[in-house]
Tab-separated table of C-alpha atoms and ligand atoms in Angstrom:
chain	number	residue	atom	x	y	z
A	4	UNK	CA	-201.787	-60.711	84.563
A	5	UNK	CA	-203.667	-58.740	81.934
A	6	UNK	CA	-207.341	-59.305	81.164
A	7	UNK	CA	-208.266	-59.887	77.546
A	8	UNK	CA	-211.687	-58.572	76.575
A	9	UNK	CA	-213.897	-59.816	73.781
A	10	UNK	CA	-214.597	-56.582	71.836
A	11	UNK	CA	-218.013	-57.814	70.685
A	12	UNK	CA	-219.322	-58.373	74.227
A	13	UNK	CA	-217.061	-56.324	76.475
A	14	UNK	CA	-216.534	-59.432	78.641
A	15	UNK	CA	-213.198	-60.686	79.956
A	16	UNK	CA	-212.534	-64.110	78.456
A	17	UNK	CA	-208.978	-64.831	79.497
A	18	UNK	CA	-205.928	-63.277	81.077
A	19	UNK	CA	-202.309	-63.465	80.042
A	20	UNK	CA	-199.052	-63.009	81.829
A	21	UNK	CA	-197.203	-59.880	80.726
A	22	UNK	CA	-193.462	-60.101	80.131
A	23	UNK	CA	-191.286	-57.908	82.341
A	24	UNK	CA	-188.226	-56.035	81.057
A	25	UNK	CA	-186.097	-58.847	82.527
A	26	UNK	CA	-188.238	-61.380	80.692
A	27	UNK	CA	-187.494	-59.546	77.454
A	28	UNK	CA	-183.781	-59.640	78.273
A	29	UNK	CA	-184.032	-63.421	78.709
A	30	UNK	CA	-185.807	-63.792	75.363
A	31	UNK	CA	-183.213	-61.652	73.605
A	32	UNK	CA	-180.424	-63.755	75.177
A	33	UNK	CA	-182.058	-66.939	73.857
A	34	UNK	CA	-182.521	-65.355	70.426
A	35	UNK	CA	-178.876	-64.337	70.373
A	36	UNK	CA	-177.828	-67.856	71.297
A	37	UNK	CA	-180.032	-69.360	68.576
A	38	UNK	CA	-178.749	-66.975	65.909
A	39	UNK	CA	-175.454	-68.547	64.703
A	40	UNK	CA	-176.951	-71.981	64.036
A	41	UNK	CA	-180.000	-70.467	62.288
A	42	UNK	CA	-177.783	-68.210	60.184
A	43	UNK	CA	-175.523	-71.108	59.225
A	44	UNK	CA	-178.308	-73.553	58.374
A	45	UNK	CA	-178.165	-74.625	54.727
A	46	UNK	CA	-180.430	-72.280	52.708
A	47	UNK	CA	-182.557	-75.174	51.462
A	48	UNK	CA	-183.116	-76.369	55.029
A	49	UNK	CA	-184.183	-72.932	56.210
A	50	UNK	CA	-186.519	-72.774	53.213
A	51	UNK	CA	-187.961	-76.187	54.032
A	52	UNK	CA	-188.670	-75.203	57.635
A	53	UNK	CA	-190.494	-72.048	56.518
A	54	UNK	CA	-192.593	-74.070	54.066
A	55	UNK	CA	-193.441	-76.540	56.814
A	56	UNK	CA	-194.381	-73.582	59.048
A	57	UNK	CA	-196.673	-72.284	56.272
A	58	UNK	CA	-198.282	-75.709	55.898
A	59	UNK	CA	-198.984	-75.942	59.624
A	60	UNK	CA	-200.461	-72.421	59.647
A	61	UNK	CA	-202.774	-73.612	56.879
A	62	UNK	CA	-203.696	-76.696	58.923
A	63	UNK	CA	-204.486	-74.461	61.937
A	64	UNK	CA	-206.070	-71.598	60.004
A	65	UNK	CA	-209.612	-72.099	61.304
A	66	UNK	CA	-208.342	-72.264	64.892
A	67	UNK	CA	-206.258	-69.110	64.397
A	68	UNK	CA	-209.176	-67.308	62.767
A	69	UNK	CA	-211.498	-68.151	65.666
A	70	UNK	CA	-208.952	-66.929	68.202
A	71	UNK	CA	-208.825	-63.622	66.338
A	72	UNK	CA	-212.607	-63.304	66.218
A	73	UNK	CA	-212.749	-63.588	70.011
A	74	UNK	CA	-209.639	-61.567	70.825
A	75	UNK	CA	-209.736	-58.795	68.208
A	76	UNK	CA	-213.427	-58.671	67.237
A	77	UNK	CA	-212.724	-59.426	63.587
A	78	UNK	CA	-215.332	-60.952	61.321
A	79	UNK	CA	-214.731	-64.623	60.602
A	80	UNK	CA	-214.287	-63.917	56.882
A	81	UNK	CA	-211.579	-61.350	57.569
A	82	UNK	CA	-209.881	-63.523	60.178
A	83	UNK	CA	-209.714	-66.449	57.746
A	84	UNK	CA	-208.135	-64.169	55.157
A	85	UNK	CA	-205.617	-63.018	57.770
A	86	UNK	CA	-204.556	-66.565	58.680
A	87	UNK	CA	-204.259	-67.294	54.958
A	88	UNK	CA	-202.091	-64.203	54.576
A	89	UNK	CA	-199.657	-65.538	57.210
A	90	UNK	CA	-199.449	-68.794	55.248
A	91	UNK	CA	-198.859	-66.919	51.989
A	92	UNK	CA	-196.226	-64.587	53.411
A	93	UNK	CA	-194.324	-67.552	54.860
A	94	UNK	CA	-194.577	-69.421	51.568
A	95	UNK	CA	-193.455	-66.378	49.583
A	96	UNK	CA	-190.371	-65.805	51.756
A	97	UNK	CA	-189.566	-69.517	51.977
A	98	UNK	CA	-188.197	-69.040	48.460
A	99	UNK	CA	-185.826	-66.339	49.688
A	100	UNK	CA	-183.046	-68.217	51.522
A	101	UNK	CA	-181.915	-69.829	48.260
A	102	UNK	CA	-182.232	-66.563	46.338
A	103	UNK	CA	-180.441	-64.161	48.665
A	104	UNK	CA	-178.072	-63.137	45.875
A	105	UNK	CA	-175.128	-60.805	46.097
A	106	UNK	CA	-173.454	-59.177	43.103
A	107	UNK	CA	-170.106	-59.402	41.360
A	108	UNK	CA	-169.043	-55.900	40.448
A	109	UNK	CA	-166.295	-55.106	37.894
A	110	UNK	CA	-163.293	-53.462	39.591
A	111	UNK	CA	-159.606	-52.915	38.814
A	112	UNK	CA	-157.044	-55.407	40.105
A	113	UNK	CA	-159.299	-58.131	41.366
A	114	UNK	CA	-162.736	-59.521	41.914
A	115	UNK	CA	-165.404	-57.760	43.952
A	116	UNK	CA	-168.476	-59.352	45.389
A	117	UNK	CA	-171.274	-58.466	47.762
A	118	UNK	CA	-172.976	-60.771	50.243
A	119	UNK	CA	-176.212	-60.228	52.165
A	120	UNK	CA	-175.728	-61.103	55.830
A	121	UNK	CA	-178.434	-61.305	58.480
A	122	UNK	CA	-178.454	-58.673	61.214
A	123	UNK	CA	-178.830	-60.912	64.269
A	124	UNK	CA	-181.764	-60.489	66.648
A	125	UNK	CA	-184.693	-58.538	65.197
A	126	UNK	CA	-187.431	-57.032	67.406
A	127	UNK	CA	-190.924	-56.854	65.908
A	128	UNK	CA	-193.529	-54.659	67.641
A	129	UNK	CA	-197.059	-55.304	66.433
A	130	UNK	CA	-200.311	-53.331	66.845
A	131	UNK	CA	-203.768	-54.720	67.559
A	132	UNK	CA	-205.529	-53.901	64.299
A	133	UNK	CA	-204.160	-56.795	62.206
A	134	UNK	CA	-202.310	-58.947	64.744
A	135	UNK	CA	-201.589	-61.894	62.438
A	136	UNK	CA	-200.620	-60.319	59.096
A	137	UNK	CA	-198.483	-57.546	60.587
A	138	UNK	CA	-196.614	-60.074	62.738
A	139	UNK	CA	-195.885	-62.230	59.689
A	140	UNK	CA	-194.782	-59.284	57.517
A	141	UNK	CA	-192.044	-58.791	60.108
A	142	UNK	CA	-191.051	-62.282	61.145
A	143	UNK	CA	-191.281	-64.148	57.822
A	144	UNK	CA	-188.691	-62.113	55.844
A	145	UNK	CA	-186.570	-61.649	58.990
A	146	UNK	CA	-186.365	-65.418	59.527
A	147	UNK	CA	-185.852	-66.116	55.827
A	148	UNK	CA	-182.828	-63.812	55.816
A	149	UNK	CA	-181.313	-65.751	58.736
A	150	UNK	CA	-182.216	-63.515	61.680
A	151	UNK	CA	-183.832	-64.629	64.906
A	152	UNK	CA	-186.936	-62.765	66.100
A	153	UNK	CA	-188.428	-61.550	69.367
A	154	UNK	CA	-191.971	-60.324	68.730
A	155	UNK	CA	-194.063	-58.179	71.051
A	156	UNK	CA	-197.764	-58.240	70.214
A	157	UNK	CA	-200.111	-55.443	71.298
A	158	UNK	CA	-201.364	-55.624	74.883
A	159	UNK	CA	-204.917	-56.390	73.825
A	160	UNK	CA	-204.259	-58.986	71.085
A	161	UNK	CA	-201.422	-61.402	71.932
A	162	UNK	CA	-203.149	-64.736	71.370
A	163	UNK	CA	-202.629	-65.463	67.680
A	164	UNK	CA	-198.961	-64.409	67.898
A	165	UNK	CA	-198.410	-66.769	70.832
A	166	UNK	CA	-200.110	-69.552	68.887
A	167	UNK	CA	-198.071	-68.839	65.738
A	168	UNK	CA	-194.810	-69.178	67.694
A	169	UNK	CA	-196.010	-72.553	69.033
A	170	UNK	CA	-196.898	-73.652	65.505
A	171	UNK	CA	-193.434	-72.567	64.359
A	172	UNK	CA	-191.833	-74.786	66.996
A	173	UNK	CA	-194.072	-77.649	65.964
A	174	UNK	CA	-192.936	-77.111	62.366
A	175	UNK	CA	-189.358	-77.596	63.486
A	176	UNK	CA	-188.019	-74.083	64.018
A	177	UNK	CA	-185.224	-74.421	66.588
A	178	UNK	CA	-185.905	-73.059	70.108
A	179	UNK	CA	-185.182	-69.346	70.346
A	180	UNK	CA	-185.554	-68.611	66.617
A	181	UNK	CA	-189.056	-67.089	66.929
A	182	UNK	CA	-190.224	-65.982	70.367
A	183	UNK	CA	-193.315	-64.018	71.348
A	184	UNK	CA	-193.320	-61.840	74.469
A	185	UNK	CA	-196.772	-60.482	75.371
A	186	UNK	CA	-196.224	-57.295	77.319
A	187	UNK	CA	-196.887	-53.600	77.832
A	188	UNK	CA	-195.503	-51.179	75.254
A	189	UNK	CA	-193.674	-48.853	77.628
A	190	UNK	CA	-192.140	-51.836	79.468
A	191	UNK	CA	-191.559	-54.864	77.209
A	192	UNK	CA	-191.697	-52.896	73.945
A	193	UNK	CA	-189.379	-50.168	75.162
A	194	UNK	CA	-186.894	-52.770	76.447
A	195	UNK	CA	-186.780	-54.423	73.033
A	196	UNK	CA	-186.098	-51.039	71.438
A	197	UNK	CA	-183.275	-50.109	73.808
A	198	UNK	CA	-181.681	-53.567	74.126
A	199	UNK	CA	-178.143	-53.437	72.710
A	200	UNK	CA	-178.352	-56.984	71.304
A	201	UNK	CA	-181.451	-56.212	69.215
A	202	UNK	CA	-180.068	-55.038	65.882
A	203	UNK	CA	-183.259	-53.896	64.245
A	204	UNK	CA	-186.795	-52.850	65.194
A	205	UNK	CA	-189.796	-53.304	62.957
A	206	UNK	CA	-192.537	-51.114	64.418
A	207	UNK	CA	-196.162	-50.749	63.341
A	208	UNK	CA	-198.456	-48.507	65.362
A	209	UNK	CA	-199.212	-44.905	66.195
A	210	UNK	CA	-197.131	-42.037	64.845
A	211	UNK	CA	-196.474	-40.812	68.360
A	212	UNK	CA	-194.904	-44.055	69.569
A	213	UNK	CA	-193.201	-44.565	66.213
A	214	UNK	CA	-191.395	-41.238	66.580
A	215	UNK	CA	-190.229	-42.197	70.077
A	216	UNK	CA	-189.051	-45.601	68.831
A	217	UNK	CA	-187.081	-43.936	66.043
A	218	UNK	CA	-185.440	-41.529	68.501
A	219	UNK	CA	-184.475	-44.447	70.763
A	220	UNK	CA	-183.045	-46.339	67.806
A	221	UNK	CA	-181.023	-43.272	66.801
A	222	UNK	CA	-179.116	-43.423	70.082
A	223	UNK	CA	-177.700	-46.801	69.025
A	224	UNK	CA	-177.890	-46.299	65.246
A	225	UNK	CA	-180.242	-49.258	65.339
A	226	UNK	CA	-181.970	-50.123	62.080
A	227	UNK	CA	-185.670	-49.339	62.103
A	228	UNK	CA	-188.660	-49.825	59.839
A	229	UNK	CA	-191.800	-47.840	60.694
A	230	UNK	CA	-195.356	-48.377	59.502
A	231	UNK	CA	-197.436	-45.611	61.065
A	232	UNK	CA	-200.751	-43.985	60.448
A	233	UNK	CA	-202.667	-42.935	57.395
A	234	UNK	CA	-205.423	-40.626	56.196
A	235	UNK	CA	-205.793	-41.946	52.707
A	236	UNK	CA	-207.807	-40.353	49.910
A	237	UNK	CA	-210.321	-42.147	47.718
A	238	UNK	CA	-210.552	-39.995	44.585
A	239	UNK	CA	-213.503	-40.319	42.214
A	240	UNK	CA	-213.479	-38.466	38.887
A	241	UNK	CA	-216.750	-37.822	37.069
A	242	UNK	CA	-215.680	-40.089	34.197
A	243	UNK	CA	-215.310	-43.102	36.515
A	244	UNK	CA	-217.716	-46.007	36.820
A	245	UNK	CA	-219.513	-44.085	39.566
A	246	UNK	CA	-221.719	-46.992	40.632
A	247	UNK	CA	-218.731	-49.253	41.058
A	248	UNK	CA	-216.663	-46.641	42.894
A	249	UNK	CA	-219.605	-45.885	45.205
A	250	UNK	CA	-220.406	-49.549	45.839
A	251	UNK	CA	-216.851	-50.289	46.875
A	252	UNK	CA	-216.134	-47.090	48.865
A	253	UNK	CA	-217.757	-48.249	52.147
A	254	UNK	CA	-215.510	-51.315	52.215
A	255	UNK	CA	-212.448	-49.153	51.526
A	256	UNK	CA	-212.957	-47.476	54.884
A	257	UNK	CA	-215.334	-49.539	57.056
A	258	UNK	CA	-213.475	-52.819	56.709
A	259	UNK	CA	-212.093	-53.921	60.092
A	260	UNK	CA	-214.308	-51.144	61.530
A	261	UNK	CA	-211.961	-48.581	59.985
A	262	UNK	CA	-209.041	-49.762	62.112
A	263	UNK	CA	-206.804	-50.021	59.092
A	264	UNK	CA	-203.826	-47.802	58.359
A	265	UNK	CA	-204.850	-47.919	54.657
A	266	UNK	CA	-208.473	-46.916	55.307
A	267	UNK	CA	-209.721	-44.601	52.562
A	268	UNK	CA	-211.162	-42.164	55.086
A	269	UNK	CA	-211.257	-39.090	52.836
A	270	UNK	CA	-213.447	-39.440	49.763
A	271	UNK	CA	-213.088	-36.718	47.114
A	272	UNK	CA	-215.659	-36.685	44.315
A	273	UNK	CA	-215.572	-34.463	41.230
A	274	UNK	CA	-218.362	-31.940	41.796
A	275	UNK	CA	-220.353	-32.774	38.650
A	276	UNK	CA	-220.719	-36.386	39.850
A	277	UNK	CA	-221.144	-35.650	43.559
A	278	UNK	CA	-224.915	-36.131	43.824
A	279	UNK	CA	-224.922	-39.275	41.737
A	280	UNK	CA	-222.056	-40.680	43.792
A	281	UNK	CA	-223.731	-39.841	47.118
A	282	UNK	CA	-226.965	-41.591	46.111
A	283	UNK	CA	-225.150	-44.828	45.334
A	284	UNK	CA	-222.670	-44.468	48.179
A	285	UNK	CA	-225.245	-43.968	50.956
A	286	UNK	CA	-227.201	-46.866	49.535
A	287	UNK	CA	-224.079	-49.019	49.715
A	288	UNK	CA	-223.433	-47.856	53.292
A	289	UNK	CA	-226.929	-49.030	54.247
A	290	UNK	CA	-225.968	-52.441	52.916
A	291	UNK	CA	-222.900	-52.944	55.126
A	292	UNK	CA	-223.650	-55.953	57.311
A	293	UNK	CA	-222.686	-55.309	60.945
A	294	UNK	CA	-223.193	-57.921	63.657
A	295	UNK	CA	-222.585	-61.605	64.396
A	296	UNK	CA	-218.860	-62.096	63.856
A	297	UNK	CA	-219.164	-65.817	63.195
A	298	UNK	CA	-221.617	-65.282	60.348
A	299	UNK	CA	-219.693	-65.393	57.062
A	300	UNK	CA	-221.925	-62.656	55.644
A	301	UNK	CA	-220.962	-60.142	58.342
A	302	UNK	CA	-218.789	-57.343	56.982
A	303	UNK	CA	-217.994	-55.222	60.023
A	304	UNK	CA	-217.392	-55.843	63.706
A	305	UNK	CA	-216.743	-53.725	66.795
A	306	UNK	CA	-213.787	-51.513	67.675
A	307	UNK	CA	-210.977	-53.135	69.617
A	308	UNK	CA	-211.442	-51.575	73.057
A	309	UNK	CA	-213.324	-49.156	75.274
A	310	UNK	CA	-210.418	-46.726	74.847
A	311	UNK	CA	-210.651	-46.854	71.056
A	312	UNK	CA	-214.444	-46.463	71.264
A	313	UNK	CA	-213.990	-43.373	73.384
A	314	UNK	CA	-211.404	-41.975	70.944
A	315	UNK	CA	-213.603	-42.504	67.889
A	316	UNK	CA	-216.722	-41.222	69.688
A	317	UNK	CA	-214.751	-38.138	70.672
A	318	UNK	CA	-213.885	-37.323	67.050
A	319	UNK	CA	-217.501	-37.758	65.928
A	320	UNK	CA	-218.974	-35.798	68.860
A	321	UNK	CA	-216.890	-32.790	67.786
A	322	UNK	CA	-218.489	-32.804	64.316
A	323	UNK	CA	-221.595	-30.549	64.146
A	324	UNK	CA	-224.646	-32.832	63.947
A	325	UNK	CA	-225.927	-31.340	60.667
A	326	UNK	CA	-222.734	-32.522	58.925
A	327	UNK	CA	-223.365	-36.173	59.713
A	328	UNK	CA	-224.963	-37.371	56.492
A	329	UNK	CA	-225.377	-40.971	57.586
A	330	UNK	CA	-224.934	-43.157	60.611
A	331	UNK	CA	-225.705	-46.885	60.532
A	332	UNK	CA	-226.877	-49.230	63.230
A	333	UNK	CA	-224.932	-51.572	65.480
A	334	UNK	CA	-225.776	-54.247	68.052
A	335	UNK	CA	-226.490	-52.959	71.547
A	336	UNK	CA	-224.947	-54.278	74.725
A	337	UNK	CA	-221.540	-53.896	76.291
A	338	UNK	CA	-219.342	-54.445	73.213
A	339	UNK	CA	-217.336	-51.668	71.567
A	340	UNK	CA	-219.564	-51.211	68.508
A	341	UNK	CA	-219.467	-48.005	66.545
A	342	UNK	CA	-221.762	-47.393	63.551
A	343	UNK	CA	-220.517	-46.609	60.030
A	344	UNK	CA	-220.560	-42.815	59.864
A	345	UNK	CA	-220.441	-40.455	56.875
A	346	UNK	CA	-219.496	-36.799	57.331
A	347	UNK	CA	-219.966	-34.096	54.670
A	348	UNK	CA	-219.390	-30.316	54.376
A	349	UNK	CA	-215.937	-30.474	55.906
A	350	UNK	CA	-213.211	-27.879	55.450
A	351	UNK	CA	-209.633	-28.971	54.712
A	352	UNK	CA	-208.357	-27.992	58.176
A	353	UNK	CA	-211.131	-29.747	60.158
A	354	UNK	CA	-209.894	-32.285	62.690
A	355	UNK	CA	-212.063	-35.026	61.174
A	356	UNK	CA	-210.347	-34.413	57.811
A	357	UNK	CA	-206.785	-34.325	59.221
A	358	UNK	CA	-206.495	-36.839	62.048
A	359	UNK	CA	-206.431	-40.610	61.776
A	360	UNK	CA	-209.724	-41.602	63.420
A	361	UNK	CA	-209.099	-45.354	63.160
A	362	UNK	CA	-212.801	-46.061	63.267
A	363	UNK	CA	-215.655	-46.427	60.711
A	364	UNK	CA	-215.829	-42.738	59.873
A	365	UNK	CA	-215.424	-41.183	56.423
A	366	UNK	CA	-215.633	-37.683	55.005
A	367	UNK	CA	-216.920	-36.908	51.506
A	368	UNK	CA	-215.838	-33.680	49.763
A	369	UNK	CA	-216.450	-32.378	46.225
A	370	UNK	CA	-213.593	-31.042	44.089
A	371	UNK	CA	-213.599	-28.894	40.953
A	372	UNK	CA	-210.342	-29.551	39.115
A	373	UNK	CA	-207.475	-32.015	38.992
A	374	UNK	CA	-205.087	-29.363	40.341
A	375	UNK	CA	-207.325	-28.593	43.297
A	376	UNK	CA	-207.802	-32.304	43.951
A	377	UNK	CA	-204.054	-32.979	44.091
A	378	UNK	CA	-203.593	-30.160	46.546
A	379	UNK	CA	-206.405	-31.479	48.762
A	380	UNK	CA	-205.196	-35.076	48.559
A	381	UNK	CA	-201.696	-34.088	49.684
A	382	UNK	CA	-202.890	-31.800	52.457
A	383	UNK	CA	-201.949	-34.300	55.157
A	384	UNK	CA	-198.847	-35.287	57.071
A	385	UNK	CA	-199.585	-38.897	56.122
A	386	UNK	CA	-198.953	-40.722	52.850
A	387	UNK	CA	-199.731	-44.400	53.041
A	388	UNK	CA	-202.233	-45.240	50.334
A	389	UNK	CA	-204.993	-43.972	48.106
A	390	UNK	CA	-207.368	-44.801	45.260
A	391	UNK	CA	-208.094	-43.095	41.957
A	392	UNK	CA	-211.273	-43.919	40.051
A	393	UNK	CA	-211.363	-42.821	36.398
A	394	UNK	CA	-211.870	-44.322	32.946
A	395	UNK	CA	-209.105	-42.043	31.660
A	396	UNK	CA	-206.021	-44.082	32.410
A	397	UNK	CA	-203.641	-41.229	31.586
A	398	UNK	CA	-205.286	-39.113	34.196
A	399	UNK	CA	-205.385	-41.984	36.682
A	400	UNK	CA	-201.637	-42.493	36.257
A	401	UNK	CA	-200.879	-38.759	36.340
A	402	UNK	CA	-202.787	-38.425	39.621
A	403	UNK	CA	-201.203	-41.628	40.975
A	404	UNK	CA	-197.808	-40.038	40.407
A	405	UNK	CA	-198.891	-36.765	42.006
A	406	UNK	CA	-200.348	-38.198	45.216
A	407	UNK	CA	-197.589	-38.428	47.822
A	408	UNK	CA	-198.240	-41.926	49.114
A	409	UNK	CA	-196.615	-45.339	48.953
A	410	UNK	CA	-199.535	-47.456	47.748
A	411	UNK	CA	-201.949	-46.246	45.094
A	412	UNK	CA	-204.658	-48.248	43.401
A	413	UNK	CA	-206.583	-47.376	40.263
A	414	UNK	CA	-210.241	-48.408	40.034
A	415	UNK	CA	-209.739	-50.490	43.155
A	416	UNK	CA	-209.360	-49.936	46.902
A	417	UNK	CA	-206.935	-52.736	47.564
A	418	UNK	CA	-203.457	-51.866	48.843
A	419	UNK	CA	-201.936	-55.000	50.237
A	420	UNK	CA	-200.474	-57.894	48.317
A	421	UNK	CA	-197.690	-59.929	49.902
A	422	UNK	CA	-195.701	-59.866	46.655
A	423	UNK	CA	-195.576	-56.071	46.264
A	424	UNK	CA	-193.881	-53.414	48.418
A	425	UNK	CA	-195.929	-51.759	51.140
A	426	UNK	CA	-195.131	-48.637	53.135
A	427	UNK	CA	-195.593	-44.930	53.553
A	428	UNK	CA	-194.420	-41.537	52.382
A	429	UNK	CA	-194.055	-38.630	54.790
A	430	UNK	CA	-195.061	-39.413	58.394
A	431	UNK	CA	-196.735	-42.686	57.432
A	432	UNK	CA	-193.468	-44.467	57.835
A	433	UNK	CA	-189.978	-45.369	56.899
A	434	UNK	CA	-188.946	-48.276	54.712
A	435	UNK	CA	-191.042	-50.865	52.915
A	436	UNK	CA	-192.372	-54.258	53.899
A	437	UNK	CA	-193.423	-57.215	51.746
A	438	UNK	CA	-192.568	-57.745	48.084
A	439	UNK	CA	-189.317	-58.895	46.539
A	440	UNK	CA	-187.120	-56.305	48.295
A	441	UNK	CA	-188.128	-56.815	51.920
A	442	UNK	CA	-185.070	-58.972	52.586
A	443	UNK	CA	-182.898	-55.878	52.121
A	444	UNK	CA	-184.435	-54.476	55.299
A	445	UNK	CA	-183.261	-57.533	57.251
A	446	UNK	CA	-179.718	-57.840	55.948
A	447	UNK	CA	-176.471	-55.906	55.805
A	448	UNK	CA	-174.600	-55.689	52.521
A	449	UNK	CA	-171.003	-56.748	52.882
A	450	UNK	CA	-168.547	-55.930	50.116
A	451	UNK	CA	-165.510	-58.173	49.645
A	452	UNK	CA	-162.607	-57.312	47.350
A	453	UNK	CA	-160.187	-60.049	46.355
A	454	UNK	CA	-156.891	-58.996	44.752
A	455	UNK	CA	-155.982	-61.201	41.841
B	5	NAI	P1	-199.505	-47.777	69.973
B	5	NAI	O1	-198.605	-47.149	68.978
B	5	NAI	O2	-199.414	-47.338	71.397
B	5	NAI	O3	-199.284	-49.382	69.958
B	5	NAI	C1	-198.637	-50.111	68.928
B	5	NAI	C2	-197.621	-51.084	69.525
B	5	NAI	O4	-196.564	-50.349	70.139
B	5	NAI	C3	-198.182	-51.992	70.641
B	5	NAI	O5	-197.571	-53.265	70.578
B	5	NAI	C4	-197.730	-51.262	71.899
B	5	NAI	O6	-197.627	-52.132	73.022
B	5	NAI	C5	-196.366	-50.782	71.470
B	5	NAI	N1	-195.840	-49.665	72.270
B	5	NAI	C6	-196.535	-48.685	72.910
B	5	NAI	N2	-195.684	-47.846	73.532
B	5	NAI	C7	-194.440	-48.290	73.289
B	5	NAI	C8	-193.135	-47.842	73.651
B	5	NAI	N3	-192.956	-46.759	74.420
B	5	NAI	N4	-192.057	-48.531	73.219
B	5	NAI	C9	-192.213	-49.606	72.424
B	5	NAI	N5	-193.419	-50.089	72.054
B	5	NAI	C10	-194.517	-49.436	72.484
B	5	NAI	O7	-200.997	-47.591	69.440
B	5	NAI	P2	-202.349	-47.501	70.324
B	5	NAI	O8	-202.123	-46.593	71.507
B	5	NAI	O9	-202.789	-48.869	70.613
B	5	NAI	O10	-203.381	-46.823	69.303
B	5	NAI	C11	-203.567	-45.413	69.260
B	5	NAI	C12	-203.786	-44.922	67.848
B	5	NAI	O11	-202.649	-45.202	67.048
B	5	NAI	C13	-204.934	-45.556	67.093
B	5	NAI	O12	-206.148	-44.973	67.386
B	5	NAI	C14	-204.521	-45.350	65.656
B	5	NAI	O13	-204.878	-44.053	65.229
B	5	NAI	C15	-203.024	-45.453	65.712
B	5	NAI	N6	-202.581	-46.804	65.311
B	5	NAI	C16	-202.189	-46.989	64.035
B	5	NAI	C17	-201.833	-48.255	63.602
B	5	NAI	C18	-201.417	-48.489	62.201
B	5	NAI	O14	-201.458	-49.619	61.736
B	5	NAI	N7	-200.978	-47.501	61.499
B	5	NAI	C19	-201.881	-49.430	64.491
B	5	NAI	C20	-202.259	-49.105	65.838
B	5	NAI	C21	-202.599	-47.837	66.210
B	6	MG	MG1	-200.454	-46.225	72.884
């Protein structure tokens, strides 16, 4: 049994049984058994089941949101959005079974066509930062394409995934089509990765584990999608709406207490606007509402665990005190609260500027030219997302093209929409999730030539 801890209070509120390697084998066997019938279901019927699943998620969204508040320490407003995102992702991909088109390609001597076939059993390994959305980004397109899924949630946050699988069954998904196996990464997760009957792994988590997962998959030429870390820039040119950029910057990094792979944790401001930006930005930081998770007005909660608190505290303790330009306040007590923290006067090679902190910590750095800015922005092994604030749209697009990252936004800090592709350049990952092309990551292309 594994104790689940409420991050806001530090108190154990429940314990769950962890799945052994043998338990994972059993789940994979059931998924394999369920596969042919699920694959062969009429496309419209598979679509209907996914729509019914989406409808039931909607009906249970408040329950799911409240589970996440207790288990993951999310604010109620965020958790409601997350449950709604699961509904939307299921609805979006419910249109896919009937639109899984192949192509007819002109060839000599016959007719050539391609078909998209499901892979079989797909393993989805989910982190603790966004337990519901990241689970759905894996299982919804995988199921829509005709695969069956075994999903391993993070140790600390299994409850919404377990509940979603129950809701799926209630919606009419056949037994074995979507299973959730709470378990330890090195045991249950590793077994899923090495299991010969699992044809593909979708992994979201740390770069370190992601690299190991990829190496394991290589041994079997297993398909793999990786969503790893980030250290994303938020770039503010002097010609931008500085007030707007500054007002939104805290939420670009402190949302979900900074435990977001898209967190804009490096702010770069054109030097001539630096002071003006800082005035508005620090003011906006003071306005971030931290506290009671069930209050709709609350904007930031605690970190997920004592371990994460220690990690984040470690990063900040290594920053010289005079470089901490701002630190907010958080509730006392035994929860894993960490205050919003702003660091200035950092050099490009500083740890705080290079490593993914995964906490509410941001650096702010002036820049003097577009060329210098592009160099600074790309001075990272990551490349997940980024923002560019400017009224000069040519420049905004030029810089968007120059930043090596998968998800850029102009005059906005939002990265994630279920209808657009999401994923990283460089060590931020491999492959793309969401959007119209995600089905390609869950199918094989078969080419058939017919002699005429
Ligand atoms: P992690 O990478 O260990 O955990 C992510 C998932 O992988 C969990 O479900 C875990 O059980 C599983 N896992 C762990 N070891 C495994 C293995 N050997 N084989 C298969 N699955 C395995 O991340 P962790 O340790 O919880 O967080 C550490 C740091 O990683 C964070 O501080 C953050 O910087 C980064 N991180 C980034 C995420 C992102 O969304 N980019 C998500 C989670 C963590
Ligand atoms: Mg780990």
